[in-house]
Amino acid sequence: MEGAGEQVSFEIDDLPVRDELRGKSPYGAPQLDVPVRLNTNENPYPLPEPLVERIAERVREAARNLNRYPDRDAVELRTRLAEYLTDTSGHEVGLANVWAANGSNEVLQQLLQTFGGPGRTAIGFEPSYSMHGLIARGTGTGWISGPRNEDFTIDLAAAEKAIASHRPDVVFVTTPNNPTGTAVPPETVLALYEAAQAAGPSMVVVDEAYIEFSHGDSLLPLIEGRPQLVVSRTMSKAFGAAGLRLGYLAAHPAVVDAVQLVRLPYHLSSVTQATALAALEHTDTLLKYVRQLKDERDRLVAELLETGYEVTASDANFVQFGRFDDAHAMWQKILDRGVLVRDNGVPGWLRVTAGTPEENDAFLDAVRELKKESA
Ligand SMILES: *Cc1c(COP(=O)(O)O)cnc(C)c1O
């Protein structure tokens, strides 16, 4: 450390940080500068130029009003998001069903601030999205790690048992699941919802960050008549707008009212709202690459299998592959060949995001070489 603190060694644990944060690590997908980055499930294609122009236009308009606070309730944006959800799911939702925030991570944080918190618990079925547990901890919510089967599907009987015995306040179901790619059938989600209501009542949060890449349909229609079911979505993955930071949820209007108790006033900046509105004018072009990425995902699965690796069936824009005695060593060897994949800490497995055909070729070449070397 430079400067005033030079003589005194003072570290995070010397500060009076909350007990549950002591000795923990922050979310940390490495942001390394390598030629091929297939580690954070981003869409590899930059936004199309006409959309870039439209964003500039809308942001310019917004800039003229930056002396004012933004629309606190993001009414226009939520209306457009509701239209997008209605058009793509065939299930009609309106402004009152939709809430938006800075990435679905903030949506999830608001849900845990509202329905979790000290003295309460949340459960997820792991391995799954590590942020669910991290946001739980950040909001003082106790975290319960629920089980999965060997093939990474949810073990329904065990999950129902865990819900009945722990009586969690929030149940997370990620479908398609990250990092495994596993889709959760609607019957399973309904059974978990029933179990949660019998034990609870508790909120069931269905995290659909990757739903646009799935072979199956969104579970959005399930919110009908189920006021404790929330579907969370994001523009970070299929929309190719991870840098925008825009996530949203669809649920009963009472849920939308409830999260407003904890949201910070004016949480969604005018610039973010303007950018997201521009993007929603171009959903057709934005989603144009989804079909191509799904094909590339299927190609990764096929060629990994052909090369002799194991893969987990994927409904997302990434593939979990293995198995390795030392997954981290394998991660390093792939990195040494200029390709960054993800070690999510699932013993024996790594995860690769579907990139452009050229990026995927570079990845496949690397793992083919490594297979030959190890043979
Ligand atoms: C990437 C991801 C998100 C998205 O988070 P944002 O904050 O919207 O970028 C949410 N849930 C899961 C499971 C994810 O993998």
GROMACS .gro file of C-alpha atoms and ligand atoms in nm:
model
  390
    1MET     CA    1   0.000   0.000   0.000
    2GLU     CA    2   0.119   0.351  -0.088
    3GLY     CA    3   0.065   0.672   0.103
    4ALA     CA    4  -0.055   0.748   0.452
    5GLY     CA    5  -0.125   0.389   0.549
    6GLU     CA    6   0.231   0.284   0.460
    7GLN     CA    7   0.367   0.216   0.810
    8VAL     CA    8   0.052   0.063   0.955
    9SER     CA    9  -0.073  -0.264   0.822
   10PHE     CA   10  -0.447  -0.236   0.830
   11GLU     CA   11  -0.666  -0.487   0.661
   12ILE     CA   12  -1.029  -0.564   0.607
   13ASP     CA   13  -1.054  -0.775   0.923
   14ASP     CA   14  -0.912  -0.491   1.133
   15LEU     CA   15  -1.226  -0.294   1.046
   16PRO     CA   16  -1.545  -0.351   1.244
   17VAL     CA   17  -1.708  -0.533   0.951
   18ARG     CA   18  -2.015  -0.747   1.017
   19ASP     CA   19  -1.929  -1.095   1.150
   20GLU     CA   20  -2.091  -1.276   0.859
   21LEU     CA   21  -1.862  -1.093   0.612
   22ARG     CA   22  -1.536  -1.181   0.790
   23GLY     CA   23  -1.296  -1.400   0.592
   24LYS     CA   24  -1.522  -1.402   0.285
   25SER     CA   25  -1.426  -1.322  -0.077
   26PRO     CA   26  -1.614  -1.088  -0.310
   27TYR     CA   27  -1.772  -1.211  -0.636
   28GLY     CA   28  -1.470  -1.243  -0.860
   29ALA     CA   29  -1.485  -1.373  -1.213
   30PRO     CA   30  -1.133  -1.282  -1.329
   31GLN     CA   31  -1.136  -0.997  -1.586
   32LEU     CA   32  -0.818  -1.102  -1.770
   33ASP     CA   33  -0.696  -0.954  -2.095
   34VAL     CA   34  -0.675  -1.264  -2.317
   35PRO     CA   35  -0.770  -1.306  -2.684
   36VAL     CA   36  -1.072  -1.531  -2.626
   37ARG     CA   37  -1.291  -1.462  -2.323
   38LEU     CA   38  -1.563  -1.722  -2.273
   39ASN     CA   39  -1.604  -1.695  -1.897
   40THR     CA   40  -1.895  -1.468  -1.802
   41ASN     CA   41  -2.182  -1.579  -2.028
   42GLU     CA   42  -2.191  -1.250  -2.214
   43ASN     CA   43  -2.325  -1.223  -2.567
   44PRO     CA   44  -2.012  -1.196  -2.790
   45TYR     CA   45  -2.174  -0.964  -3.043
   46PRO     CA   46  -2.159  -0.586  -2.994
   47LEU     CA   47  -2.484  -0.392  -3.035
   48PRO     CA   48  -2.580  -0.321  -3.397
   49GLU     CA   49  -2.485   0.028  -3.521
   50PRO     CA   50  -2.844   0.159  -3.576
   51LEU     CA   51  -2.917   0.078  -3.212
   52VAL     CA   52  -2.596   0.249  -3.099
   53GLU     CA   53  -2.722   0.560  -3.285
   54ARG     CA   54  -3.066   0.535  -3.123
   55ILE     CA   55  -2.910   0.502  -2.778
   56ALA     CA   56  -2.701   0.814  -2.842
   57GLU     CA   57  -3.017   1.001  -2.945
   58ARG     CA   58  -3.220   0.897  -2.642
   59VAL     CA   59  -2.930   0.959  -2.403
   60ARG     CA   60  -2.882   1.307  -2.555
   61GLU     CA   61  -3.249   1.383  -2.478
   62ALA     CA   62  -3.208   1.247  -2.127
   63ALA     CA   63  -2.896   1.460  -2.078
   64ARG     CA   64  -3.104   1.775  -2.123
   65ASN     CA   65  -3.298   1.680  -1.810
   66LEU     CA   66  -3.017   1.554  -1.591
   67ASN     CA   67  -3.076   1.843  -1.351
   68ARG     CA   68  -3.394   1.655  -1.253
   69TYR     CA   69  -3.428   1.319  -1.077
   70PRO     CA   70  -3.535   1.032  -1.305
   71ASP     CA   71  -3.886   0.886  -1.318
   72ARG     CA   72  -3.878   0.710  -0.982
   73ASP     CA   73  -4.120   0.442  -1.098
   74ALA     CA   74  -3.973   0.396  -1.448
   75VAL     CA   75  -4.326   0.383  -1.587
   76GLU     CA   76  -4.244   0.399  -1.958
   77LEU     CA   77  -3.965   0.142  -1.928
   78ARG     CA   78  -4.177  -0.101  -1.723
   79THR     CA   79  -4.460  -0.064  -1.975
   80ARG     CA   80  -4.225  -0.156  -2.263
   81LEU     CA   81  -4.079  -0.450  -2.063
   82ALA     CA   82  -4.434  -0.574  -1.997
   83GLU     CA   83  -4.506  -0.559  -2.371
   84TYR     CA   84  -4.190  -0.755  -2.447
   85LEU     CA   85  -4.284  -1.021  -2.190
   86THR     CA   86  -4.641  -1.042  -2.321
   87ASP     CA   87  -4.523  -1.073  -2.683
   88THR     CA   88  -4.266  -1.343  -2.609
   89SER     CA   89  -4.452  -1.553  -2.352
   90GLY     CA   90  -4.809  -1.526  -2.477
   91HIS     CA   91  -4.906  -1.445  -2.120
   92GLU     CA   92  -5.041  -1.097  -2.071
   93VAL     CA   93  -4.862  -0.885  -1.811
   94GLY     CA   94  -4.887  -0.511  -1.755
   95LEU     CA   95  -4.702  -0.227  -1.589
   96ALA     CA   96  -4.831  -0.332  -1.245
   97ASN     CA   97  -4.669  -0.677  -1.282
   98VAL     CA   98  -4.322  -0.555  -1.374
   99TRP     CA   99  -4.039  -0.402  -1.173
  100ALA     CA  100  -3.693  -0.301  -1.300
  101ALA     CA  101  -3.356  -0.232  -1.138
  102ASN     CA  102  -2.982  -0.209  -1.209
  103GLY     CA  103  -2.927  -0.566  -1.324
  104SER     CA  104  -3.123  -0.864  -1.201
  105ASN     CA  105  -2.872  -0.877  -0.916
  106GLU     CA  106  -3.033  -0.561  -0.778
  107VAL     CA  107  -3.378  -0.708  -0.835
  108LEU     CA  108  -3.272  -1.014  -0.632
  109GLN     CA  109  -3.122  -0.793  -0.363
  110GLN     CA  110  -3.447  -0.597  -0.334
  111LEU     CA  111  -3.640  -0.924  -0.308
  112LEU     CA  112  -3.414  -1.044  -0.026
  113GLN     CA  113  -3.432  -0.707   0.150
  114THR     CA  114  -3.809  -0.737   0.132
  115PHE     CA  115  -3.868  -1.105   0.204
  116GLY     CA  116  -3.541  -1.215   0.370
  117GLY     CA  117  -3.324  -1.034   0.623
  118PRO     CA  118  -3.203  -1.108   0.977
  119GLY     CA  119  -3.375  -1.406   1.133
  120ARG     CA  120  -3.494  -1.529   0.795
  121THR     CA  121  -3.350  -1.781   0.549
  122ALA     CA  122  -3.327  -1.850   0.176
  123ILE     CA  123  -3.254  -2.180   0.002
  124GLY     CA  124  -3.096  -2.257  -0.336
  125PHE     CA  125  -3.014  -2.590  -0.499
  126GLU     CA  126  -2.641  -2.601  -0.557
  127PRO     CA  127  -2.428  -2.581  -0.759
  128SER     CA  128  -2.615  -2.275  -0.879
  129TYR     CA  129  -2.564  -1.902  -0.922
  130SER     CA  130  -2.322  -1.803  -0.645
  131MET     CA  131  -2.472  -1.453  -0.618
  132HIS     CA  132  -2.792  -1.589  -0.463
  133GLY     CA  133  -2.597  -1.693  -0.155
  134LEU     CA  134  -2.378  -1.381  -0.162
  135ILE     CA  135  -2.677  -1.145  -0.181
  136ALA     CA  136  -2.842  -1.344   0.097
  137ARG     CA  137  -2.536  -1.286   0.314
  138GLY     CA  138  -2.523  -0.918   0.221
  139THR     CA  139  -2.884  -0.874   0.333
  140GLY     CA  140  -2.837  -1.068   0.657
  141THR     CA  141  -3.045  -1.359   0.528
  142GLY     CA  142  -2.938  -1.708   0.638
  143TRP     CA  143  -2.836  -1.928   0.344
  144ILE     CA  144  -2.930  -2.294   0.305
  145SER     CA  145  -2.758  -2.501   0.039
  146GLY     CA  146  -3.010  -2.749  -0.101
  147PRO     CA  147  -2.918  -3.066  -0.289
  148ARG     CA  148  -2.907  -3.169  -0.656
  149ASN     CA  149  -2.880  -3.507  -0.823
  150GLU     CA  150  -2.548  -3.637  -0.967
  151ASP     CA  151  -2.664  -3.520  -1.313
  152PHE     CA  152  -2.734  -3.170  -1.170
  153THR     CA  153  -3.114  -3.194  -1.201
  154ILE     CA  154  -3.305  -3.094  -0.885
  155ASP     CA  155  -3.367  -3.389  -0.654
  156LEU     CA  156  -3.733  -3.309  -0.593
  157ALA     CA  157  -3.791  -3.542  -0.299
  158ALA     CA  158  -3.480  -3.410  -0.121
  159ALA     CA  159  -3.570  -3.051  -0.209
  160GLU     CA  160  -3.924  -3.091  -0.070
  161LYS     CA  161  -3.779  -3.241   0.245
  162ALA     CA  162  -3.530  -2.953   0.284
  163ILE     CA  163  -3.810  -2.699   0.239
  164ALA     CA  164  -4.034  -2.876   0.490
  165SER     CA  165  -3.760  -2.897   0.753
  166HIS     CA  166  -3.594  -2.554   0.709
  167ARG     CA  167  -3.910  -2.359   0.619
  168PRO     CA  168  -3.712  -2.098   0.421
  169ASP     CA  169  -3.863  -1.756   0.352
  170VAL     CA  170  -3.727  -1.747  -0.002
  171VAL     CA  171  -3.670  -2.037  -0.243
  172PHE     CA  172  -3.444  -1.980  -0.546
  173VAL     CA  173  -3.492  -2.187  -0.860
  174THR     CA  174  -3.256  -2.103  -1.147
  175THR     CA  175  -3.373  -2.224  -1.485
  176PRO     CA  176  -3.177  -2.276  -1.699
  177ASN     CA  177  -2.935  -2.320  -1.410
  178ASN     CA  178  -2.597  -2.151  -1.398
  179PRO     CA  179  -2.327  -2.298  -1.408
  180THR     CA  180  -2.471  -2.634  -1.517
  181GLY     CA  181  -2.712  -2.524  -1.796
  182THR     CA  182  -2.981  -2.752  -1.658
  183ALA     CA  183  -3.344  -2.659  -1.726
  184VAL     CA  184  -3.597  -2.718  -1.447
  185PRO     CA  185  -3.931  -2.861  -1.568
  186PRO     CA  186  -4.245  -2.659  -1.481
  187GLU     CA  187  -4.383  -2.954  -1.278
  188THR     CA  188  -4.078  -2.935  -1.051
  189VAL     CA  189  -4.121  -2.561  -0.999
  190LEU     CA  190  -4.491  -2.612  -0.921
  191ALA     CA  191  -4.409  -2.888  -0.672
  192LEU     CA  192  -4.149  -2.665  -0.503
  193TYR     CA  193  -4.403  -2.382  -0.491
  194GLU     CA  194  -4.658  -2.611  -0.323
  195ALA     CA  195  -4.394  -2.734  -0.077
  196ALA     CA  196  -4.290  -2.376   0.000
  197GLN     CA  197  -4.648  -2.264   0.062
  198ALA     CA  198  -4.719  -2.567   0.282
  199ALA     CA  199  -4.409  -2.494   0.494
  200GLY     CA  200  -4.416  -2.117   0.475
  201PRO     CA  201  -4.571  -1.936   0.320
  202SER     CA  202  -4.261  -1.828   0.135
  203MET     CA  203  -4.157  -1.657  -0.187
  204VAL     CA  204  -4.034  -1.864  -0.481
  205VAL     CA  205  -3.797  -1.674  -0.709
  206VAL     CA  206  -3.748  -1.827  -1.054
  207ASP     CA  207  -3.426  -1.682  -1.199
  208GLU     CA  208  -3.466  -1.693  -1.578
  209ALA     CA  209  -3.148  -1.504  -1.674
  210TYR     CA  210  -3.091  -1.747  -1.966
  211ILE     CA  211  -3.446  -1.831  -2.069
  212GLU     CA  212  -3.414  -1.692  -2.422
  213PHE     CA  213  -3.155  -1.965  -2.494
  214SER     CA  214  -3.373  -2.249  -2.365
  215HIS     CA  215  -3.531  -2.529  -2.568
  216GLY     CA  216  -3.840  -2.477  -2.351
  217ASP     CA  217  -4.072  -2.190  -2.265
  218SER     CA  218  -4.056  -1.926  -1.994
  219LEU     CA  219  -4.231  -2.013  -1.669
  220LEU     CA  220  -4.379  -1.662  -1.663
  221PRO     CA  221  -4.741  -1.789  -1.710
  222LEU     CA  222  -4.708  -1.964  -1.371
  223ILE     CA  223  -4.733  -1.628  -1.190
  224GLU     CA  224  -5.108  -1.634  -1.268
  225GLY     CA  225  -5.290  -1.709  -0.942
  226ARG     CA  226  -4.959  -1.755  -0.756
  227PRO     CA  227  -4.885  -1.425  -0.580
  228GLN     CA  228  -4.575  -1.571  -0.416
  229LEU     CA  229  -4.405  -1.667  -0.740
  230VAL     CA  230  -4.158  -1.420  -0.896
  231VAL     CA  231  -3.986  -1.455  -1.232
  232SER     CA  232  -3.662  -1.259  -1.265
  233ARG     CA  233  -3.508  -1.166  -1.602
  234THR     CA  234  -3.216  -0.964  -1.737
  235MET     CA  235  -3.100  -0.778  -2.046
  236SER     CA  236  -2.740  -0.886  -1.969
  237LYS     CA  237  -2.732  -1.215  -2.158
  238ALA     CA  238  -2.964  -1.273  -2.457
  239PHE     CA  239  -3.003  -0.898  -2.519
  240GLY     CA  240  -2.628  -0.854  -2.537
  241ALA     CA  241  -2.641  -0.560  -2.298
  242ALA     CA  242  -2.445  -0.667  -1.990
  243GLY     CA  243  -2.291  -0.320  -1.968
  244LEU     CA  244  -2.634  -0.157  -1.946
  245ARG     CA  245  -2.716  -0.311  -1.606
  246LEU     CA  246  -3.088  -0.369  -1.648
  247GLY     CA  247  -3.279  -0.649  -1.481
  248TYR     CA  248  -3.649  -0.690  -1.415
  249LEU     CA  249  -3.910  -0.911  -1.257
  250ALA     CA  250  -4.264  -1.017  -1.333
  251ALA     CA  251  -4.501  -1.105  -1.050
  252HIS     CA  252  -4.831  -1.024  -0.883
  253PRO     CA  253  -4.871  -0.644  -0.840
  254ALA     CA  254  -4.846  -0.689  -0.462
  255VAL     CA  255  -4.483  -0.801  -0.506
  256VAL     CA  256  -4.409  -0.490  -0.711
  257ASP     CA  257  -4.562  -0.279  -0.433
  258ALA     CA  258  -4.356  -0.465  -0.172
  259VAL     CA  259  -4.014  -0.417  -0.332
  260GLN     CA  260  -4.080  -0.043  -0.351
  261LEU     CA  261  -4.053  -0.040   0.028
  262VAL     CA  262  -3.680  -0.111   0.002
  263ARG     CA  263  -3.567   0.033  -0.331
  264LEU     CA  264  -3.353   0.343  -0.305
  265PRO     CA  265  -3.533   0.649  -0.437
  266TYR     CA  266  -3.444   0.717  -0.802
  267HIS     CA  267  -3.242   0.394  -0.817
  268LEU     CA  268  -3.264   0.369  -1.196
  269SER     CA  269  -3.086   0.664  -1.359
  270SER     CA  270  -3.238   0.860  -1.650
  271VAL     CA  271  -2.945   0.745  -1.865
  272THR     CA  272  -3.012   0.379  -1.786
  273GLN     CA  273  -3.384   0.419  -1.854
  274ALA     CA  274  -3.317   0.597  -2.185
  275THR     CA  275  -3.067   0.331  -2.295
  276ALA     CA  276  -3.295   0.043  -2.202
  277LEU     CA  277  -3.587   0.206  -2.386
  278ALA     CA  278  -3.373   0.240  -2.698
  279ALA     CA  279  -3.273  -0.126  -2.669
  280LEU     CA  280  -3.635  -0.234  -2.635
  281GLU     CA  281  -3.715  -0.059  -2.965
  282HIS     CA  282  -3.469  -0.303  -3.124
  283THR     CA  283  -3.554  -0.636  -2.961
  284ASP     CA  284  -3.573  -0.806  -3.302
  285THR     CA  285  -3.215  -0.720  -3.395
  286LEU     CA  286  -3.093  -0.781  -3.040
  287LEU     CA  287  -3.242  -1.126  -3.028
  288LYS     CA  288  -3.123  -1.203  -3.381
  289TYR     CA  289  -2.806  -1.359  -3.248
  290VAL     CA  290  -2.983  -1.582  -2.997
  291ARG     CA  291  -3.066  -1.847  -3.256
  292GLN     CA  292  -2.704  -1.845  -3.377
  293LEU     CA  293  -2.573  -1.873  -3.021
  294LYS     CA  294  -2.808  -2.165  -2.952
  295ASP     CA  295  -2.667  -2.341  -3.260
  296GLU     CA  296  -2.313  -2.270  -3.141
  297ARG     CA  297  -2.404  -2.401  -2.794
  298ASP     CA  298  -2.530  -2.723  -2.953
  299ARG     CA  299  -2.212  -2.744  -3.162
  300LEU     CA  300  -1.996  -2.704  -2.849
  301VAL     CA  301  -2.189  -2.988  -2.683
  302ALA     CA  302  -2.154  -3.215  -2.988
  303GLU     CA  303  -1.784  -3.148  -3.045
  304LEU     CA  304  -1.691  -3.174  -2.678
  305LEU     CA  305  -1.862  -3.514  -2.664
  306GLU     CA  306  -1.691  -3.620  -2.985
  307THR     CA  307  -1.354  -3.521  -2.839
  308GLY     CA  308  -1.420  -3.742  -2.539
  309TYR     CA  309  -1.528  -3.493  -2.272
  310GLU     CA  310  -1.842  -3.523  -2.064
  311VAL     CA  311  -2.097  -3.243  -2.086
  312THR     CA  312  -2.408  -3.151  -1.892
  313ALA     CA  313  -2.720  -3.102  -2.109
  314SER     CA  314  -2.750  -2.726  -2.160
  315ASP     CA  315  -3.045  -2.492  -2.214
  316ALA     CA  316  -2.829  -2.183  -2.174
  317ASN     CA  317  -2.559  -1.997  -2.372
  318PHE     CA  318  -2.284  -2.196  -2.201
  319VAL     CA  319  -2.179  -2.555  -2.152
  320GLN     CA  320  -2.047  -2.731  -1.843
  321PHE     CA  321  -1.780  -2.981  -1.939
  322GLY     CA  322  -1.548  -3.224  -1.763
  323ARG     CA  323  -1.455  -3.432  -1.591
  324PHE     CA  324  -1.119  -3.343  -1.454
  325ASP     CA  325  -0.925  -3.472  -1.156
  326ASP     CA  326  -0.806  -3.115  -1.115
  327ALA     CA  327  -1.045  -2.872  -1.284
  328HIS     CA  328  -0.839  -2.569  -1.186
  329ALA     CA  329  -0.523  -2.709  -1.345
  330MET     CA  330  -0.722  -2.772  -1.664
  331TRP     CA  331  -0.859  -2.414  -1.648
  332GLN     CA  332  -0.498  -2.287  -1.635
  333LYS     CA  333  -0.392  -2.505  -1.931
  334ILE     CA  334  -0.679  -2.371  -2.143
  335LEU     CA  335  -0.587  -2.017  -2.036
  336ASP     CA  336  -0.224  -2.082  -2.138
  337ARG     CA  337  -0.366  -2.140  -2.489
  338GLY     CA  338  -0.527  -1.796  -2.486
  339VAL     CA  339  -0.881  -1.900  -2.394
  340LEU     CA  340  -1.045  -1.793  -2.068
  341VAL     CA  341  -1.320  -2.025  -1.942
  342ARG     CA  342  -1.476  -2.038  -1.597
  343ASP     CA  343  -1.390  -2.245  -1.295
  344ASN     CA  344  -1.702  -2.215  -1.082
  345GLY     CA  345  -1.559  -2.440  -0.813
  346VAL     CA  346  -1.777  -2.736  -0.913
  347PRO     CA  347  -1.539  -3.029  -0.850
  348GLY     CA  348  -1.440  -3.190  -1.181
  349TRP     CA  349  -1.615  -2.941  -1.409
  350LEU     CA  350  -1.551  -2.617  -1.600
  351ARG     CA  351  -1.790  -2.390  -1.789
  352VAL     CA  352  -1.748  -2.236  -2.135
  353THR     CA  353  -1.969  -1.960  -2.276
  354ALA     CA  354  -2.081  -1.991  -2.639
  355GLY     CA  355  -1.897  -1.716  -2.827
  356THR     CA  356  -1.861  -1.637  -3.196
  357PRO     CA  357  -1.788  -1.938  -3.423
  358GLU     CA  358  -1.422  -1.828  -3.435
  359GLU     CA  359  -1.394  -1.803  -3.056
  360ASN     CA  360  -1.557  -2.142  -3.014
  361ASP     CA  361  -1.315  -2.290  -3.268
  362ALA     CA  362  -1.022  -2.151  -3.069
  363PHE     CA  363  -1.166  -2.310  -2.754
  364LEU     CA  364  -1.233  -2.644  -2.924
  365ASP     CA  365  -0.881  -2.650  -3.073
  366ALA     CA  366  -0.734  -2.591  -2.727
  367VAL     CA  367  -0.931  -2.867  -2.556
  368ARG     CA  368  -0.867  -3.111  -2.845
  369GLU     CA  369  -0.493  -3.050  -2.810
  370LEU     CA  370  -0.514  -3.102  -2.435
  371LYS     CA  371  -0.705  -3.427  -2.485
  372LYS     CA  372  -0.430  -3.556  -2.716
  373GLU     CA  373  -0.161  -3.455  -2.468
  374SER     CA  374  -0.331  -3.637  -2.182
  375ALA     CA  375  -0.393  -3.953  -2.390
  376LIG     C1  376  -2.578  -1.348  -1.524
  376LIG     C2  377  -2.685  -1.388  -1.429
  376LIG     C3  378  -2.772  -1.293  -1.379
  376LIG     C4  379  -2.762  -1.155  -1.434
  376LIG     O1  380  -2.728  -1.060  -1.351
  376LIG     P1  381  -2.737  -0.909  -1.400
  376LIG     O2  382  -2.723  -0.841  -1.271
  376LIG     O3  383  -2.873  -0.891  -1.461
  376LIG     O4  384  -2.628  -0.887  -1.497
  376LIG     C5  385  -2.873  -1.332  -1.295
  376LIG     N1  386  -2.890  -1.462  -1.261
  376LIG     C6  387  -2.811  -1.557  -1.310
  376LIG     C7  388  -2.836  -1.699  -1.277
  376LIG     C8  389  -2.705  -1.522  -1.393
  376LIG     O5  390  -2.622  -1.616  -1.438
   0.00000   0.00000   0.00000
